[in-house]
Short mmCIF file of C-alpha atoms in Angstrom, two decimals:
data_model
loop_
_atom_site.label_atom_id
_atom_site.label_comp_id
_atom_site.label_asym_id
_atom_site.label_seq_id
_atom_site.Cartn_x
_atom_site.Cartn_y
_atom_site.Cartn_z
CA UNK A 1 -18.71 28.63 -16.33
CA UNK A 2 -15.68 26.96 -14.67
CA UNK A 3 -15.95 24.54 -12.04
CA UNK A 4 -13.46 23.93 -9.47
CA UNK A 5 -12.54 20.38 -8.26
CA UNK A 6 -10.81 19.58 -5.14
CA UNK A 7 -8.71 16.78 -4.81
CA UNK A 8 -7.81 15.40 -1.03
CA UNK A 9 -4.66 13.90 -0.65
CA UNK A 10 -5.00 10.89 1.65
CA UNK A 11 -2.16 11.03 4.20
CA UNK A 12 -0.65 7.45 4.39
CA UNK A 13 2.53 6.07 5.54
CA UNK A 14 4.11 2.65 5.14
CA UNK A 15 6.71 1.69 7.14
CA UNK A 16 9.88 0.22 7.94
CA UNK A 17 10.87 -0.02 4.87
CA UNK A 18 12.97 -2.05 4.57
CA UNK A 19 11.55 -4.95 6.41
CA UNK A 20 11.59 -8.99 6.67
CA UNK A 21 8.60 -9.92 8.35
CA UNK A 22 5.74 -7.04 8.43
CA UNK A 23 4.96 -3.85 6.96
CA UNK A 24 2.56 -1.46 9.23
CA UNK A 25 -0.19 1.28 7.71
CA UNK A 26 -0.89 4.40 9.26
CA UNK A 27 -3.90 6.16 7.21
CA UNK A 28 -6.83 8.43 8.14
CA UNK A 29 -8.87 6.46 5.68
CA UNK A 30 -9.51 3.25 6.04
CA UNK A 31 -7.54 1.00 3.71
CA UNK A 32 -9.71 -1.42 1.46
CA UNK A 33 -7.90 -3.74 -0.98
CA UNK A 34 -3.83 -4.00 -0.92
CA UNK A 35 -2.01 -5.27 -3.70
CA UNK A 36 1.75 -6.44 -3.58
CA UNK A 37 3.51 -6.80 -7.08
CA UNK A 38 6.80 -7.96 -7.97
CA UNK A 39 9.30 -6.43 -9.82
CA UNK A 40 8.11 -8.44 -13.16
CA UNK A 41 5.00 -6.65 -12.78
CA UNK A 42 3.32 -9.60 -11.51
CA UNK A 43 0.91 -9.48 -8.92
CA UNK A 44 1.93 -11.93 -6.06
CA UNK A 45 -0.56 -10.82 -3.41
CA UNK A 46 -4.45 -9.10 -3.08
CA UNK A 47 -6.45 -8.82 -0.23
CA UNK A 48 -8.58 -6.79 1.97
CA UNK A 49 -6.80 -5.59 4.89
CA UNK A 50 -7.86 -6.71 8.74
CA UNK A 51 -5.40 -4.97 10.62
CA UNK A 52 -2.88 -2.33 10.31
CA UNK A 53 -0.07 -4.84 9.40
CA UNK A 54 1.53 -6.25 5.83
CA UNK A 55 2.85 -10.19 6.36
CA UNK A 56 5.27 -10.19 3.81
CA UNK A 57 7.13 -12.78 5.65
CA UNK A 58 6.56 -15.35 2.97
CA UNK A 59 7.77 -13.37 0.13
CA UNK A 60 10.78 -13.80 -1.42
CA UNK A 61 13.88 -10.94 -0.94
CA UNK A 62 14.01 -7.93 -3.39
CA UNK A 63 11.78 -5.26 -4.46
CA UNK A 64 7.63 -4.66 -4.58
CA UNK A 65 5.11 -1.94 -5.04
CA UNK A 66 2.65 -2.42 -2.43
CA UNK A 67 -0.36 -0.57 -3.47
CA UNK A 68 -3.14 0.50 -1.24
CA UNK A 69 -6.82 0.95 -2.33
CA UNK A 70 -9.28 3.49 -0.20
CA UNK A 71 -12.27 3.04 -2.24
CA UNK A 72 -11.57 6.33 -4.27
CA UNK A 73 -7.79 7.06 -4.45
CA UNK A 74 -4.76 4.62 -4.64
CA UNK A 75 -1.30 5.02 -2.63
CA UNK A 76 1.77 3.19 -4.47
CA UNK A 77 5.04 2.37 -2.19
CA UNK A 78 8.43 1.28 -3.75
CA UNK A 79 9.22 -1.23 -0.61
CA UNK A 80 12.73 -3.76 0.03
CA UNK A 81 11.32 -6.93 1.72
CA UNK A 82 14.71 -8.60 2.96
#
């Protein structure tokens, strides 16, 4: 017997990219937990989301992969805070 699993992509978009002060989320699932890592691998930033908007406004310039969490499936973005 074969079973047949479906796996739902979760539309998500993060934009502008790039950006200096804010990032914004437009998901039909509600976002959970965000993570922001540097380029070193090094996670700079975690939190559970309260809005539609990233403050990256405190980071320093240069690359990140902004991951965001659903509760079942993870979204990565390469992102250019200026």
């Amino acid at each position: 017997q074969t079973e047949d699993f479906i796996t739902q992509e979760i539309e998500t978009k993060l934009y502008p990219i790039p950006t200096q002060e804010k990032f914004f989320i437009q998901s039909e699932r509600q976002i959970k937990n965000i993570i922001i890592i540097n380029q070193l691998g090094i996670i700079v930033e975690q939190f559970n989301p309260t809005s539609n908007s990233i403050d990256v406004s405190k980071l320093d310039s240069g690359k990140y992969v902004i991951v965001l969490y659903d509760g079942l499936k993870e979204k990565r973005y390469n992102v250019i805070k200026q």
